[in-house]
Amino acid sequence: MREQTWALIAAGGRGLRAGGEEPKQFWSLGGKPILVWATEAFERCPEIDGVVLVAPGDLVLRTEKIVQDAGLRKVHRVVVGGQTRAESVKNGLDALPGSCTLVVVHDAARPFVQPASITRVIQAAARMGAALLASPVTDTLKRVGPEGQVLATVPREGLFGAQTPQAFRRVLLARAFAQAGEAGFEATDEASLLEGLGQPVAIVAGDRRNLKLTEPEDRELAAALAAGWAAAPEAVLNPGFEIDGLRVGQGFDVHRLDPGRPLVLGGVTFENHPGLLGHSDADVLTHAAADAVLGALGAGDLGEHFPDTDPKYAGVCSLDLLATVGRLVVEQGARLLQLDVTLLAQSPKLAPKRAAIRRNLAQALCVTEDRVSIKASTTEGLGFVGRQEGLAALATALVVRATGTGRA
Ligand code: MG
C-alpha cells in the first residue's frame, strides 16, 4: 500500500543572520514570498499528500493569507513555531494526521528544492527509515583558531553538507524527539537526532542550487537563481532527466449522450446538459487524457487498469483515476511535461469552464497548469458528434523518463 507522506515546512525562524526587516522566508523573490517557492515544490511532488507549515506566532495569520493567495491547496494547517528550529519541527509533528507514516522536513529558506529531489529523499527514507539531501563539500576546509590563524587543513573526503528535505518514518522521528528530550531542541537538523539513536540515515546526492538563504548576500544569489529558473526547462533543472528520455502518447475516447445523467468533463459538472453513458462518471475528456499519459508510459490503457467490469469503479470520479495514472508516472521514474486535450462536442460551450477543467487536470497529475492545455472543437454538425449522439476527446501527452532507470 502507498505510504501517506506529509511535509513539515519550517518557516518559524527569525533569520537574524540574514538581516532585513522581516524573516527571510517572507522576503519577496521574483514576485512571491520565499516560503511559497519552497512550498510549491511540495505541491508539485506527487508523493506528498499534505503539508503543515510552521510559522512564527505573530505571523501565523499572515502565513495563512499567503497560503490562500498562492492557492497552495496541499497546505492543511499553519502551526505556531517554537524557540528553536527543532522545537518548531516538533510542533509541526504533533499536528500531523494519524494516517501519516512518512514525514519530510524542509526549511522554508531553501526555495529552489526540486520535486524530483523530494521524491528521491522520500524513496530512500521508505527503504532505510531516514534520509537527507546533501551535497559533497568542494571547498578545501581549514580549522581556524580564535586569532583567525589556520590551525589545520581538514581532509574533505567523505564530507557532505547536510541540506533539507530530510525524510523519516514518522515513528522513528517521534521516538528520536522523545528520547532526546529538551536537548533535542538544540539540534540543527532532524537527521542528527536519528543518528543519536543509532538509526542508519541515507544520503541522497543533491546539488548546491538548493541554497539556504542565511547571509545577507544570499538574497542576491537567490535573485540570480530565480531569474535563471524561470527560463530553464525542468529537464535541465532535474539532473537525470534527459532529452532521449522523451516519450509521447495519444488518447482517444467516445461516450454516448444520456439525458438521464449529469455531464462531467474534466471533473466539472455542466448543468442543464445531457450527460454521458458509462460505467464511471463517463468523463470522456479525462479518459482521453489518462489514456494519453498511459500511452506515453507504454503502460496499457485505462480499461486495463480500471476495468469497467469491476463494480468498484461504478460511478467513480475519473479525476481519481487520472491521479492514480499521475502516480504511475512518478513510480516509473518519469515526469509529465505536457498534456494537450481536445474535446469534440457540438455543445456545451467549454470556454466558461475551461480554467476549472485545466486546474482539475493539473492538480490530479501534480503538475503546474502551464503544462496542461484544454481545447474544444465542434464537428460542423457532421458525424455522431454533430448529430449530438455522443462526445469524443483526443489527447496527447509528453513525458520524460529519468536516465538510469533502465526504462529509457
Ligand atoms: Mg471512457
Coordinates of C-alpha atoms and ligand atoms in Angstrom, one line a residue:
M1 CA 0.0 0.0 0.0
R2 CA 1.1 3.5 -0.7
E3 CA 2.7 5.4 2.2
Q4 CA 0.9 8.6 3.5
T5 CA 3.6 11.2 3.2
W6 CA 3.3 14.7 4.7
A7 CA 5.7 17.6 4.6
L8 CA 6.6 19.9 7.5
I9 CA 7.9 23.1 6.2
A10 CA 9.8 25.0 8.9
A11 CA 9.2 28.8 8.5
G12 CA 9.3 29.5 12.2
G13 CA 12.7 31.2 12.3
R14 CA 13.5 34.9 12.6
G15 CA 16.6 34.7 10.3
L16 CA 18.7 37.1 12.3
R17 CA 21.9 36.5 10.4
A18 CA 20.3 37.3 7.1
G19 CA 19.3 40.8 8.3
G20 CA 16.3 42.7 6.8
E21 CA 13.2 43.9 8.4
E22 CA 11.3 40.7 8.3
P23 CA 12.2 37.0 8.5
K24 CA 13.9 35.8 5.3
Q25 CA 11.2 33.3 4.4
F26 CA 8.8 36.2 3.9
W27 CA 11.1 38.1 1.5
S28 CA 9.8 38.5 -2.0
L29 CA 11.7 36.7 -4.7
G30 CA 10.5 37.0 -8.3
G31 CA 7.2 38.4 -7.1
K32 CA 6.4 35.8 -4.4
P33 CA 7.5 35.1 -0.9
I34 CA 10.4 32.7 -0.4
L35 CA 8.2 30.3 1.6
V36 CA 5.8 30.0 -1.4
W37 CA 8.7 28.9 -3.6
A38 CA 9.6 26.2 -1.2
T39 CA 6.0 25.1 -0.7
E40 CA 5.2 25.0 -4.4
A41 CA 7.9 22.3 -4.9
F42 CA 6.0 20.1 -2.4
E43 CA 2.7 20.9 -4.2
R44 CA 4.2 19.6 -7.4
C45 CA 5.7 16.5 -5.8
P46 CA 3.2 13.6 -6.4
E47 CA 4.3 11.7 -3.3
I48 CA 3.2 14.5 -0.9
D49 CA -0.3 14.1 0.5
G50 CA -0.4 17.2 2.6
V51 CA 1.7 20.0 4.1
V52 CA 1.9 21.5 7.6
L53 CA 3.6 24.9 7.7
V54 CA 5.3 26.1 10.9
A55 CA 5.4 29.9 11.3
P56 CA 6.4 32.4 14.0
G57 CA 3.4 33.0 16.4
D58 CA 2.8 36.6 15.3
L59 CA 3.0 35.7 11.6
V60 CA 0.5 32.8 11.5
L61 CA -2.3 34.8 10.2
R62 CA -0.1 36.4 7.6
T63 CA 1.2 33.0 6.6
E64 CA -2.4 31.7 6.2
K65 CA -3.2 34.6 3.9
I66 CA -0.1 33.9 1.8
V67 CA -1.1 30.3 1.5
Q68 CA -4.6 31.3 0.4
D69 CA -3.4 33.9 -2.1
A70 CA -0.9 31.5 -3.6
G71 CA -3.5 28.7 -4.0
L72 CA -1.4 26.2 -2.0
R73 CA -4.0 23.5 -1.8
K74 CA -1.9 20.8 0.0
V75 CA -1.2 23.1 3.0
H76 CA -3.7 21.9 5.6
R77 CA -2.5 23.8 8.6
V78 CA -0.2 26.6 9.7
V79 CA 1.0 26.0 13.3
V80 CA 2.9 28.1 15.7
G81 CA 6.7 27.5 15.9
G82 CA 8.9 27.2 19.0
Q83 CA 12.0 28.9 20.3
T84 CA 14.3 26.8 18.1
R85 CA 14.1 25.1 14.7
A86 CA 13.8 21.6 16.3
E87 CA 11.1 22.8 18.6
S88 CA 9.2 24.2 15.6
V89 CA 9.5 20.9 13.8
K90 CA 8.3 19.1 17.0
N91 CA 5.2 21.3 17.0
G92 CA 4.6 20.5 13.3
L93 CA 5.0 16.8 14.0
D94 CA 2.3 16.9 16.7
A95 CA -0.1 18.5 14.2
L96 CA 0.2 15.7 11.6
P97 CA -2.8 13.4 10.9
G98 CA -2.7 9.9 12.4
S99 CA -2.7 8.3 8.9
C100 CA 0.7 9.9 8.1
T101 CA 3.5 7.3 8.0
L102 CA 6.4 9.3 6.4
V103 CA 7.4 12.8 7.2
V104 CA 9.5 15.1 5.1
V105 CA 11.0 18.1 6.9
H106 CA 12.1 21.1 4.8
D107 CA 13.5 24.6 5.6
A108 CA 11.3 27.4 4.1
A109 CA 14.5 29.3 3.4
R110 CA 15.5 26.8 0.7
P111 CA 13.3 28.0 -2.2
F112 CA 15.0 26.1 -5.0
V113 CA 14.4 22.5 -3.9
Q114 CA 13.1 20.4 -6.9
P115 CA 10.1 18.0 -6.8
A116 CA 12.3 15.2 -8.2
S117 CA 14.8 15.7 -5.3
I118 CA 12.0 15.4 -2.7
T119 CA 10.8 12.2 -4.4
R120 CA 14.3 10.7 -4.2
V121 CA 14.6 11.5 -0.5
I122 CA 11.2 10.0 0.2
Q123 CA 12.1 6.9 -1.6
A124 CA 15.3 6.5 0.3
A125 CA 13.5 7.0 3.6
A126 CA 10.9 4.5 2.7
R127 CA 13.7 1.9 2.3
M128 CA 16.1 3.0 5.1
G129 CA 13.9 4.7 7.6
A130 CA 15.7 8.1 7.3
A131 CA 17.3 10.0 4.5
L132 CA 18.5 13.5 3.7
L133 CA 19.6 15.5 0.7
A134 CA 23.3 16.5 0.9
S135 CA 26.0 17.7 -1.4
P136 CA 29.7 16.9 -1.3
V137 CA 31.9 19.6 0.2
T138 CA 34.0 21.1 -2.5
D139 CA 35.9 23.9 -0.7
T140 CA 39.2 22.9 1.0
L141 CA 38.4 23.1 4.7
K142 CA 40.6 24.9 7.3
R143 CA 40.2 24.7 11.0
V144 CA 40.8 28.3 12.3
G145 CA 41.9 29.4 15.7
P146 CA 40.5 32.2 17.8
E147 CA 43.0 34.7 16.4
G148 CA 41.9 34.0 12.9
Q149 CA 45.0 31.9 12.1
V150 CA 44.8 28.5 10.3
L151 CA 45.4 25.6 12.7
A152 CA 44.9 22.7 10.2
T153 CA 43.6 21.6 6.8
V154 CA 40.8 19.2 7.3
P155 CA 40.5 16.4 4.8
R156 CA 37.2 16.8 3.0
E157 CA 37.0 13.2 1.7
G158 CA 33.7 11.8 2.7
L159 CA 32.3 15.1 3.9
F160 CA 28.9 16.3 2.8
G161 CA 26.9 19.4 3.6
A162 CA 23.5 18.4 5.0
Q163 CA 20.5 20.1 3.4
T164 CA 16.8 19.6 3.5
P165 CA 14.5 17.9 2.6
Q166 CA 15.1 15.2 5.2
A167 CA 12.6 12.4 5.4
F168 CA 11.8 9.9 8.1
R169 CA 9.5 7.2 9.1
R170 CA 7.2 9.1 11.4
V171 CA 7.5 6.7 14.3
L172 CA 11.3 7.0 14.2
L173 CA 11.3 10.8 14.3
A174 CA 8.8 10.9 17.1
R175 CA 10.9 8.4 19.1
A176 CA 14.0 10.4 18.4
F177 CA 12.4 13.6 19.8
A178 CA 11.0 11.7 22.8
Q179 CA 14.4 10.2 23.7
A180 CA 16.4 13.4 23.1
G181 CA 14.0 15.4 25.4
E182 CA 14.9 19.1 25.9
A183 CA 18.4 18.5 24.5
G184 CA 16.8 17.6 21.2
F185 CA 15.5 21.2 20.8
E186 CA 19.1 22.3 20.2
A187 CA 19.6 20.0 17.2
T188 CA 20.2 21.9 13.9
D189 CA 18.8 19.1 11.8
E190 CA 16.5 16.2 12.5
A191 CA 18.8 13.6 10.9
S192 CA 21.3 14.1 13.8
L193 CA 18.6 13.1 16.3
L194 CA 18.1 9.8 14.5
E195 CA 21.9 9.3 14.3
G196 CA 21.9 9.7 18.1
L197 CA 19.6 6.7 18.2
G198 CA 22.0 4.6 16.1
Q199 CA 19.4 4.7 13.2
P200 CA 21.0 4.4 9.8
V201 CA 20.5 7.6 7.7
A202 CA 20.9 7.5 3.9
I203 CA 22.4 10.3 1.9
V204 CA 20.7 11.4 -1.3
A205 CA 23.1 13.4 -3.5
G206 CA 21.8 16.9 -4.0
D207 CA 23.4 20.0 -5.5
R208 CA 24.4 23.5 -4.4
R209 CA 21.5 25.2 -6.2
N210 CA 19.4 24.0 -3.2
L211 CA 20.7 27.2 -1.5
K212 CA 19.7 28.1 2.0
L213 CA 19.2 31.8 2.5
T214 CA 21.3 32.6 5.5
E215 CA 23.6 35.6 5.0
P216 CA 22.5 39.0 3.6
E217 CA 24.4 38.4 0.3
D218 CA 22.3 35.2 -0.3
R219 CA 19.5 37.4 -1.4
E220 CA 21.4 38.4 -4.5
L221 CA 22.3 34.8 -5.2
A222 CA 18.7 33.8 -4.9
A223 CA 17.5 36.6 -7.2
A224 CA 20.0 35.5 -9.9
L225 CA 19.0 31.8 -9.5
A226 CA 15.3 32.7 -9.6
A227 CA 15.8 34.6 -12.9
G228 CA 17.5 31.6 -14.4
W229 CA 14.9 29.2 -13.0
A230 CA 12.1 31.0 -14.8
A231 CA 13.8 30.4 -18.2
A232 CA 15.2 26.9 -17.7
P233 CA 13.2 23.8 -18.7
E234 CA 12.5 21.3 -16.0
A235 CA 14.6 18.6 -17.7
V236 CA 17.7 20.8 -17.3
L237 CA 16.9 21.6 -13.6
N238 CA 16.5 18.0 -12.7
P239 CA 19.7 16.2 -13.5
G240 CA 19.0 12.7 -14.6
F241 CA 16.1 13.8 -16.9
E242 CA 17.4 13.9 -20.5
I243 CA 16.1 14.5 -23.9
D244 CA 16.5 10.9 -25.1
G245 CA 14.0 10.0 -22.3
L246 CA 11.2 11.9 -24.1
R247 CA 8.1 9.7 -24.8
V248 CA 4.8 10.7 -26.4
G249 CA 1.4 9.1 -26.0
Q250 CA -2.1 9.7 -27.5
G251 CA -5.5 9.1 -26.1
F252 CA -9.0 8.9 -27.8
D253 CA -12.4 8.3 -26.2
V254 CA -16.0 8.4 -27.1
H255 CA -19.1 8.2 -24.9
R256 CA -22.8 8.2 -25.9
L257 CA -25.0 11.0 -24.7
D258 CA -27.5 10.0 -22.0
P259 CA -30.1 12.6 -20.9
G260 CA -30.6 10.8 -17.6
R261 CA -27.0 11.5 -16.3
P262 CA -25.2 14.7 -15.3
L263 CA -22.5 15.8 -17.8
V264 CA -19.0 15.8 -16.2
L265 CA -16.0 17.0 -18.2
G266 CA -12.6 17.3 -16.6
G267 CA -14.2 16.8 -13.2
V268 CA -16.5 19.8 -13.8
T269 CA -20.3 19.3 -13.9
F270 CA -22.2 21.1 -16.7
E271 CA -25.8 21.9 -15.6
N272 CA -28.7 21.6 -17.9
H273 CA -26.9 19.4 -20.5
P274 CA -27.4 15.7 -21.2
G275 CA -24.7 13.6 -19.6
L276 CA -22.8 10.6 -20.9
L277 CA -23.4 6.9 -20.6
G278 CA -20.6 4.9 -18.9
H279 CA -19.6 2.7 -16.0
S280 CA -17.7 5.6 -14.3
D281 CA -18.8 9.2 -14.3
A282 CA -18.1 8.9 -18.1
D283 CA -15.8 11.9 -18.1
V284 CA -14.7 11.5 -21.7
L285 CA -12.2 14.3 -21.6
T286 CA -10.4 12.9 -18.5
H287 CA -10.4 9.4 -20.0
A288 CA -8.6 10.6 -23.2
A289 CA -6.1 12.5 -21.0
A290 CA -5.4 9.4 -18.9
D291 CA -5.0 7.2 -21.9
A292 CA -2.5 9.6 -23.5
V293 CA -0.4 9.6 -20.3
L294 CA -0.6 5.7 -20.1
G295 CA 0.4 5.6 -23.8
A296 CA 3.5 7.7 -23.2
L297 CA 4.5 5.3 -20.4
G298 CA 3.8 2.3 -22.6
A299 CA 1.6 1.1 -19.8
G300 CA -1.5 -0.1 -21.5
D301 CA -4.8 1.7 -21.4
L302 CA -7.5 2.9 -18.9
G303 CA -9.7 -0.2 -19.4
E304 CA -6.8 -2.5 -18.4
H305 CA -6.0 -0.5 -15.2
F306 CA -9.6 0.2 -14.2
P307 CA -11.9 -2.5 -15.8
D308 CA -15.5 -1.5 -16.4
T309 CA -16.5 -4.9 -15.3
D310 CA -15.2 -4.1 -11.7
P311 CA -18.1 -2.8 -9.6
K312 CA -15.5 -0.9 -7.6
Y313 CA -15.3 1.6 -10.4
A314 CA -19.1 2.1 -10.9
G315 CA -19.8 5.9 -10.8
V316 CA -16.1 6.6 -9.9
C317 CA -14.8 10.1 -10.3
S318 CA -12.5 9.9 -13.3
L319 CA -10.2 12.5 -11.8
D320 CA -9.3 10.0 -9.1
L321 CA -8.3 7.5 -11.9
L322 CA -6.2 10.2 -13.5
A323 CA -4.5 10.9 -10.2
T324 CA -3.6 7.2 -10.0
V325 CA -2.1 7.4 -13.5
G326 CA -0.2 10.5 -12.4
R327 CA 1.4 8.5 -9.6
L328 CA 2.3 5.7 -12.0
V329 CA 4.3 8.3 -14.0
V330 CA 6.4 9.0 -10.9
E331 CA 6.7 5.3 -9.9
Q332 CA 8.2 4.7 -13.3
G333 CA 10.8 7.4 -12.7
A334 CA 9.2 9.8 -15.2
R335 CA 7.7 13.3 -15.3
L336 CA 4.8 14.7 -17.3
L337 CA 6.0 17.6 -19.4
Q338 CA 2.8 18.4 -21.4
L339 CA -0.8 17.3 -21.8
D340 CA -2.9 18.7 -24.6
V341 CA -6.6 17.7 -24.8
T342 CA -9.2 18.5 -27.4
L343 CA -12.9 17.9 -26.8
L344 CA -15.2 17.2 -29.8
A345 CA -18.7 18.5 -29.0
Q346 CA -21.4 20.4 -30.7
S347 CA -22.4 21.6 -27.2
P348 CA -21.9 22.6 -24.4
K349 CA -19.6 25.6 -24.7
L350 CA -16.4 24.7 -23.0
A351 CA -14.9 28.2 -22.6
P352 CA -16.6 29.3 -19.3
K353 CA -15.3 26.2 -17.5
R354 CA -12.0 25.7 -19.3
A355 CA -10.0 27.2 -16.5
A356 CA -11.6 25.0 -13.9
I357 CA -11.0 21.9 -16.1
R358 CA -7.4 22.8 -16.6
R359 CA -6.9 23.3 -12.9
N360 CA -8.5 19.9 -12.1
L361 CA -6.4 18.0 -14.6
A362 CA -3.2 19.8 -13.4
Q363 CA -3.9 19.1 -9.8
A364 CA -4.8 15.4 -10.4
L365 CA -1.4 15.0 -12.2
C366 CA 0.5 17.1 -9.8
V367 CA 1.9 19.5 -12.5
T368 CA 1.6 23.2 -12.9
E369 CA -1.3 24.5 -15.0
D370 CA 1.0 25.7 -17.8
R371 CA 1.7 22.0 -18.6
V372 CA -2.0 21.4 -19.4
S373 CA -3.9 22.7 -22.4
I374 CA -7.7 22.2 -22.9
K375 CA -9.3 23.0 -26.3
A376 CA -12.6 22.2 -27.9
S377 CA -14.0 21.9 -31.4
T378 CA -17.4 21.2 -33.0
T379 CA -17.5 18.9 -36.0
E380 CA -19.5 21.4 -38.0
G381 CA -22.7 19.4 -37.4
L382 CA -21.1 16.3 -39.1
G383 CA -21.0 12.7 -37.8
F384 CA -22.1 11.4 -34.4
V385 CA -20.8 14.4 -32.6
G386 CA -22.6 16.8 -35.0
R387 CA -25.9 14.8 -34.6
Q388 CA -25.4 15.1 -30.8
E389 CA -25.4 11.4 -30.3
G390 CA -22.1 11.4 -28.3
L391 CA -19.0 13.3 -27.3
A392 CA -15.4 12.5 -28.1
A393 CA -12.0 13.6 -26.9
L394 CA -8.4 13.5 -28.1
A395 CA -5.3 13.9 -26.1
T396 CA -1.5 14.0 -26.5
A397 CA 0.9 13.6 -23.6
L398 CA 4.7 14.1 -23.5
V399 CA 6.7 12.6 -20.6
V400 CA 10.4 12.5 -19.9
R401 CA 11.9 9.4 -18.3
A402 CA 14.8 9.6 -15.9
T403 CA 18.0 8.2 -17.2
G404 CA 19.4 5.3 -15.3
T405 CA 16.0 3.7 -14.5
G406 CA 16.6 1.1 -17.1
R407 CA 13.5 2.1 -18.9
A408 CA 14.8 4.9 -21.1
Ligands
MG1 MG -14.2 6.3 -21.5

